[in-house]
GROMACS .gro file of C-alpha atoms in nm:
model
  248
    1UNK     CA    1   5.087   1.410   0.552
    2UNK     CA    2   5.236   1.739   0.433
    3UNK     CA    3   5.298   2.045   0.622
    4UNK     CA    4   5.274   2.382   0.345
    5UNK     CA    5   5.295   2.737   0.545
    6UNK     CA    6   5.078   3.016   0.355
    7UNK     CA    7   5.078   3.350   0.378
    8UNK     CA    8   4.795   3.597   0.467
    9UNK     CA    9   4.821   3.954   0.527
   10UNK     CA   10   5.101   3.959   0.785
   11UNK     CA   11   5.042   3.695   0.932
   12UNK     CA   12   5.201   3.302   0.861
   13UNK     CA   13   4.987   3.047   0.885
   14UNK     CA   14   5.025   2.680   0.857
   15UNK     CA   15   4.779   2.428   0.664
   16UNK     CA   16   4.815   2.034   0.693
   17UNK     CA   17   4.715   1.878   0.365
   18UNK     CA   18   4.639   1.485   0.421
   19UNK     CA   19   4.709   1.259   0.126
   20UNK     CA   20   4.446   1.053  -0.049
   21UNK     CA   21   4.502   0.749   0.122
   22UNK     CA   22   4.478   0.937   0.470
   23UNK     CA   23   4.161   1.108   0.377
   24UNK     CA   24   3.872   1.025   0.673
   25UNK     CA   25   3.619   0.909   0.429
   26UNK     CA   26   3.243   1.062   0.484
   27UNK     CA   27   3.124   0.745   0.711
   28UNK     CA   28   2.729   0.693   0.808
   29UNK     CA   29   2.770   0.629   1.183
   30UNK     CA   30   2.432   0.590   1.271
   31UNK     CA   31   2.314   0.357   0.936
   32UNK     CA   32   2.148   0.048   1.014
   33UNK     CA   33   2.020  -0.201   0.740
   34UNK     CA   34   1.669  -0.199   0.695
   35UNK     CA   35   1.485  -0.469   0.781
   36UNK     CA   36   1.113  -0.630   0.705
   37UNK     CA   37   0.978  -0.488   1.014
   38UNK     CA   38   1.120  -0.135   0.991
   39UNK     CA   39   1.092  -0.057   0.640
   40UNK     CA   40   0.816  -0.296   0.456
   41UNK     CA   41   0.931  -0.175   0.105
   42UNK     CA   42   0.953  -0.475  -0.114
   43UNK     CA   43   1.087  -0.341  -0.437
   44UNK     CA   44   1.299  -0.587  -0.553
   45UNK     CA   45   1.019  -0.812  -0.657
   46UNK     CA   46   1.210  -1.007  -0.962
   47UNK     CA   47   0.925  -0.969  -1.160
   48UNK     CA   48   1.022  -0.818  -1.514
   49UNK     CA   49   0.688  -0.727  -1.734
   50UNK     CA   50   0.924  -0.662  -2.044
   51UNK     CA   51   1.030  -0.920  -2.266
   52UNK     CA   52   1.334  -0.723  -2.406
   53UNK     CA   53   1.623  -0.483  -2.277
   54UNK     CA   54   1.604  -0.149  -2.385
   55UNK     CA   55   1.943   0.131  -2.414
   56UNK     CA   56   1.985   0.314  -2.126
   57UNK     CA   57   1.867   0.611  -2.359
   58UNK     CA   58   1.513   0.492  -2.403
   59UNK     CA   59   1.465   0.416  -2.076
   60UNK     CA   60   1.179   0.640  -2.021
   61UNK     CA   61   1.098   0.614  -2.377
   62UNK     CA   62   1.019   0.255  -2.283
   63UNK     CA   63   0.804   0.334  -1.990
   64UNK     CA   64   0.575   0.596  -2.197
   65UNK     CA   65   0.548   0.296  -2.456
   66UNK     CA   66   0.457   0.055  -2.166
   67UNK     CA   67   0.185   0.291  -2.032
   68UNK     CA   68   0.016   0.361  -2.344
   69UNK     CA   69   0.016  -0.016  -2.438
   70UNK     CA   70  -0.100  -0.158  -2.132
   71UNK     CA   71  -0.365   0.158  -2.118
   72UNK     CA   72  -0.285   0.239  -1.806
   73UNK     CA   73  -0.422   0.592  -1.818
   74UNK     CA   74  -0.726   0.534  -1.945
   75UNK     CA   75  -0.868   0.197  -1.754
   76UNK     CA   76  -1.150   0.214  -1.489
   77UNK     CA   77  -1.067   0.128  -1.152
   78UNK     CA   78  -1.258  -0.103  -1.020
   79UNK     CA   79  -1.524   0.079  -0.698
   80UNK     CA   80  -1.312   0.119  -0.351
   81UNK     CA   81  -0.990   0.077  -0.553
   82UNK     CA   82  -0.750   0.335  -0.418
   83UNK     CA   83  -0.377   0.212  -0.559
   84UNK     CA   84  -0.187   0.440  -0.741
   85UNK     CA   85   0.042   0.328  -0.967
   86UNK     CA   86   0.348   0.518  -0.955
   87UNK     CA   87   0.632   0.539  -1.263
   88UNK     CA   88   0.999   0.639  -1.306
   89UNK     CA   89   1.376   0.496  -1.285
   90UNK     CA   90   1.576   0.350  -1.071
   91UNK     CA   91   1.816   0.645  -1.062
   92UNK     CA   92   1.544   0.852  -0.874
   93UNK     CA   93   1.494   0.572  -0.582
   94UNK     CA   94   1.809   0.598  -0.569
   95UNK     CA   95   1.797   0.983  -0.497
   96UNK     CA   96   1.560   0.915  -0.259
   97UNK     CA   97   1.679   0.649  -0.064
   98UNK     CA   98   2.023   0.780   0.003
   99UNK     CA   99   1.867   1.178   0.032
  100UNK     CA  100   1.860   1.178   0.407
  101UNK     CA  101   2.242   1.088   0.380
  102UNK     CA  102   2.402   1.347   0.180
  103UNK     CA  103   2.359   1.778   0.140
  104UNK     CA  104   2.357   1.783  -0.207
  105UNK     CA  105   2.087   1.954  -0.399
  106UNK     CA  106   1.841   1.644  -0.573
  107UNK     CA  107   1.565   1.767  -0.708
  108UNK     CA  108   1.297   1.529  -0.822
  109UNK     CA  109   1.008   1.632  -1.025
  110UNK     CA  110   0.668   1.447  -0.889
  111UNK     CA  111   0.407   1.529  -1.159
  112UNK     CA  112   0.011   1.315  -1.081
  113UNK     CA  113  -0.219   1.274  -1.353
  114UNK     CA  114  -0.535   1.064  -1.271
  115UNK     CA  115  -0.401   0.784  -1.070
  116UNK     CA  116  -0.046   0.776  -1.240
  117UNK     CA  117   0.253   0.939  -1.047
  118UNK     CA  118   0.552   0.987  -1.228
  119UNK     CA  119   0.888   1.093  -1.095
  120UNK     CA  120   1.176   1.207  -1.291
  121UNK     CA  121   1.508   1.376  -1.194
  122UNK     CA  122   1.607   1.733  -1.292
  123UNK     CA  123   1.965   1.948  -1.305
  124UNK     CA  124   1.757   2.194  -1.174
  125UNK     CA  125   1.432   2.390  -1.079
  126UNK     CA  126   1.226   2.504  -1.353
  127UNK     CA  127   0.995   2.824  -1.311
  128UNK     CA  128   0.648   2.690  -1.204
  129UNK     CA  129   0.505   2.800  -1.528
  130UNK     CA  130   0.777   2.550  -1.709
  131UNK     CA  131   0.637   2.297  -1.475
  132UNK     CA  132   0.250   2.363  -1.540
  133UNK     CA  133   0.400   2.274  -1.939
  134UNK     CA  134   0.556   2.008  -1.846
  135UNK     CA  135   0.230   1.834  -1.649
  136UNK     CA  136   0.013   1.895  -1.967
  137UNK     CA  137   0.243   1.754  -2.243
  138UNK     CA  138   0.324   1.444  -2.031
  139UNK     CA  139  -0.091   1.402  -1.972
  140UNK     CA  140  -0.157   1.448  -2.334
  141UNK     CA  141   0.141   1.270  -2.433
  142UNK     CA  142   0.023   0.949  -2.222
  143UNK     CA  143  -0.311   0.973  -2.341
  144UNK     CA  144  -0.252   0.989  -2.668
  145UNK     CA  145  -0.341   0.686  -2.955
  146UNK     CA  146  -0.001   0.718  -3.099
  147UNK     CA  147   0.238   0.392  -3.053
  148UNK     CA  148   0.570   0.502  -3.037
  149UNK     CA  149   0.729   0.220  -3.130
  150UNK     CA  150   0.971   0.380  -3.357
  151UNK     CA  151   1.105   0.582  -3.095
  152UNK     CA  152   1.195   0.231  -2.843
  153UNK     CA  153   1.451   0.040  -3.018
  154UNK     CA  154   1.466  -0.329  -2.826
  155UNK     CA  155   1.764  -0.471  -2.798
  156UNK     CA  156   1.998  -0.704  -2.588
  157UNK     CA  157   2.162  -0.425  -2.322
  158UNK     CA  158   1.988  -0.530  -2.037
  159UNK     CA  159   1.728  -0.289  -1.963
  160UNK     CA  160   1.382  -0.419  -1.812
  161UNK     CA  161   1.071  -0.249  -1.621
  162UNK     CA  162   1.040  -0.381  -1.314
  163UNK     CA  163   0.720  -0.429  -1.139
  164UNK     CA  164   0.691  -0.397  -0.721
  165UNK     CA  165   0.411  -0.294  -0.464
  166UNK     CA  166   0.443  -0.038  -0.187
  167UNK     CA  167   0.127   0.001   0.047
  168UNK     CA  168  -0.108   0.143  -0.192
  169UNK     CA  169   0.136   0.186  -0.489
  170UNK     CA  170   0.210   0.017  -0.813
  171UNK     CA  171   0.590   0.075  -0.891
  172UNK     CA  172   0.705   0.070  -1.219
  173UNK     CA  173   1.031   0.148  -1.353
  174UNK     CA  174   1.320   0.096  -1.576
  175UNK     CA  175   1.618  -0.024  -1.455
  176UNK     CA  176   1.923  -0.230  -1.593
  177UNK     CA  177   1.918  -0.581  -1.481
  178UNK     CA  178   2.203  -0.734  -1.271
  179UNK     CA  179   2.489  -1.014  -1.349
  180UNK     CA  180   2.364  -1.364  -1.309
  181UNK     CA  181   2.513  -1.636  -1.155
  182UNK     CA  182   2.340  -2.031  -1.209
  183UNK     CA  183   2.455  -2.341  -1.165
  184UNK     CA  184   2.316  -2.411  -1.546
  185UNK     CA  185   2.414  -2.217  -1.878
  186UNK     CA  186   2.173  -1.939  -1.929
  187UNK     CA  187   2.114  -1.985  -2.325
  188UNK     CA  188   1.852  -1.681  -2.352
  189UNK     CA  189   2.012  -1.377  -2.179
  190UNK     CA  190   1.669  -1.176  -2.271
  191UNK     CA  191   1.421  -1.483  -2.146
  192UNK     CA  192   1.272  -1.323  -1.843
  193UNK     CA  193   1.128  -1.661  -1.682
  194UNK     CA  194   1.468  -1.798  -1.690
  195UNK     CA  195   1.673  -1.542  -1.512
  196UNK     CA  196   1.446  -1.492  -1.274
  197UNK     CA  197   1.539  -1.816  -1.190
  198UNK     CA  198   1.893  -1.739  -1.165
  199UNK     CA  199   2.073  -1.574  -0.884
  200UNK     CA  200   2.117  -1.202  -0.925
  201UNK     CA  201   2.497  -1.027  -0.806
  202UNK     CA  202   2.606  -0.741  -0.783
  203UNK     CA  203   3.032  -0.725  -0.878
  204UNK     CA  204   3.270  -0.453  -0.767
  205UNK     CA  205   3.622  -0.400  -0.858
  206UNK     CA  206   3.836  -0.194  -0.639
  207UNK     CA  207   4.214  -0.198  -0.491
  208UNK     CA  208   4.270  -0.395  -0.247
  209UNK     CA  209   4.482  -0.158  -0.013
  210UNK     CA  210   4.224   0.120  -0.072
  211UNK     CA  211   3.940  -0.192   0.040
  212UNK     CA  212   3.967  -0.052   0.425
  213UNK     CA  213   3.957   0.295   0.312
  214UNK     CA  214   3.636   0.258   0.071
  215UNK     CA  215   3.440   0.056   0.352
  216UNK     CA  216   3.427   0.364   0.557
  217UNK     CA  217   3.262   0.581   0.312
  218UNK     CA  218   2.910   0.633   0.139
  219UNK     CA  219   3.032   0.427  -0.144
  220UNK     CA  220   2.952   0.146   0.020
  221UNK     CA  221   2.616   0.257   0.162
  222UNK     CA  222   2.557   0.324  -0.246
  223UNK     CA  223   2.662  -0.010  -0.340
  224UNK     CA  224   2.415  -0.162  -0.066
  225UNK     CA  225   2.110   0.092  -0.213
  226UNK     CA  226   2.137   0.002  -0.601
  227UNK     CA  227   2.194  -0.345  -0.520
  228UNK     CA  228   1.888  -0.364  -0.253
  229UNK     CA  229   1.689  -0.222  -0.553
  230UNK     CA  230   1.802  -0.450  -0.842
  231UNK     CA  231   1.727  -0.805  -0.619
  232UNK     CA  232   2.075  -0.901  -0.535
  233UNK     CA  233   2.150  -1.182  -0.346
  234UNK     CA  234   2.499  -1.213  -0.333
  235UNK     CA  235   2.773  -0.944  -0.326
  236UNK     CA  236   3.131  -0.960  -0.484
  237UNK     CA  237   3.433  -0.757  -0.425
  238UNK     CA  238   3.692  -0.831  -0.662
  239UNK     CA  239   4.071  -0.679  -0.512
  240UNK     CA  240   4.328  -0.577  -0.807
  241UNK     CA  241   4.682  -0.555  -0.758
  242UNK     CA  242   4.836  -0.191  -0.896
  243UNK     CA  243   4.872  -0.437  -1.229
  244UNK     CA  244   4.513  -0.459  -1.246
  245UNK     CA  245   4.519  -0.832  -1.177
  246UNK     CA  246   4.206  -0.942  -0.981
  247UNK     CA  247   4.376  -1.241  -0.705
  248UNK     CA  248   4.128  -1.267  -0.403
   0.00000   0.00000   0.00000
C-alpha cells in the first residue's frame, strides 16, 4: 500500500492507492451453484449434430448453413407442436447467464421469424429502422435455396453445433469443443461418436500466489459458466512459478 497526497484547490488531500496483489477482487457473495431442481436447464447435452469443426470466424456462417440444410425454416410442424427452436453462440449464453452479475452494458439482439429465434450479440444499439433491416435480410437470407457452402470452410479447429432442450426450446449453437481426457488414444479428433465418449475438461493456467486472489473474483464464476455450458466434467488449475513452470 502507498500513501500519495494530492492537491485540490487549497486544500491537501490524501489518496491510498492499493497494489495489485491487495486489490479486493469483485466477489459474488450471494452465488450459489445451480442445481437440477432450481434451474432445469440442461444445455450441456454432448450431443454434436456436426461432423466437422468450423473457425471461430464461420461460426454463424455454419449455423445459417445448418438451418438451410436441415430446412428448418421451411418444415411443417406437426398439429399441437409448440417448440421453438432457438439459434445462436455460446458467447451470448454466456452474456446471459452471468448478466444478473455484472453492470456492464450487453446488448443482445433477439430477432423471431416463424418458429426460429435467433440471438446474436451487438457493440451496440442500432436505430429500430436498422433493426427492421436486419429481421428481413436474416428471414430472406434463411429462406433462401442458395447453399453456402463456399462461404463455411470445415476444418479441424474444434468448432461444433451443439444441440440441447429447454422447456419448449430447441437450442442450437456453435461453440468450440473442450479438451478431452480418455483412458484410450483418441485417433479421430473430429469423430463426434468418439469424443462424446471421452471425458470433457476444462484447463486453466494461472500463478499460483495470485490462486487465492483469483478465487475471490468473477473470474471464477466465468470459468464455472463456460465450462457448465461446454459439458465439463472435470476442472484443472494448473499453478506456474514466475518461470512459467507448471509444478502442482
Amino acid at each position: 500500500k502507498k500513501r500519495v497526497k494530492q492537491k485540490f484547490g487549497n486544500s491537501n488531500v490524501q489518496t491510498e492507492i492499493i497494489e495489485h496483489e491487495d486489490r479486493p477482487g469483485r466477489t459474488l457473495k450471494y452465488f450459489k451453484a445451480p442445481n437440477k431442481e432450481a434451474y432445469p436447464l440442461r444445455i450441456n447435452t454432448k450431443k454434436h449434430t456436426q461432423a466437422h469443426g468450423i473457425s471461430q470466424v464461420n461460426c454463424m456462417r455454419m449455423l445459417e448453413k445448418f438451418v438451410i440444410e436441415k430446412d428448418i425454416y421451411n418444415t411443417k410442424k406437426r398439429n399441437g407442436d409448440k417448440r421453438l427452436k432457438v439459434i445462436t453462440r455460446r458467447h451470448v449464453l454466456m452474456r446471459i447467464l452471468t448478466a444478473p452479475f455484472f453492470i456492464i452494458e450487453t446488448p443482445i439482439i433477439v430477432i423471431r421469424h416463424k418458429h426460429i429465434i435467433y440471438m446474436s450479440v451487438v457493440k451496440k444499439i442500432t436505430p429500430t429502422s436498422a433493426l427492421g433491416k436486419m429481421h428481413h435480410e436474416f428471414a430472406d437470407y434463411c429462406e433462401t435455396t442458395t447453399n453456402p457452402a463456399d462461404e463455411v470452410q470445415d476444418n479441424e479447429k474444434g468448432f461444433f453445433i451443439y444441440s440441447a432442450k429447454f422447456g419448449n426450446l430447441d437450442l442450437l449453437y456453435s461453440a468450440e469443443a473442450s479438451a478431452v481426457i480418455s483412458d484410450e488414444e483418441v485417433e479421430q479428433g473430429t469423430n463426434i461418436v468418439e469424443l462424446n465418449s471421452c471425458c470433457f475438461i476444462s484447463v486453466n493456467i494461472i500463478s499460483e500466489r495470485k490462486f487465492a486472489y483469483w478465487m475471490k473474483t468473477t473470474s471464477v464464476f466465468k470459468w464455472w459458466c463456460k465450462a457448465y455450458l461446454s459439458n465439463v466434467e472435470k476442472f484443472f488449475i494448473g499453478f506456474e512459478n514466475d518461470h512459467g513452470v507448471i509444478n502442482q
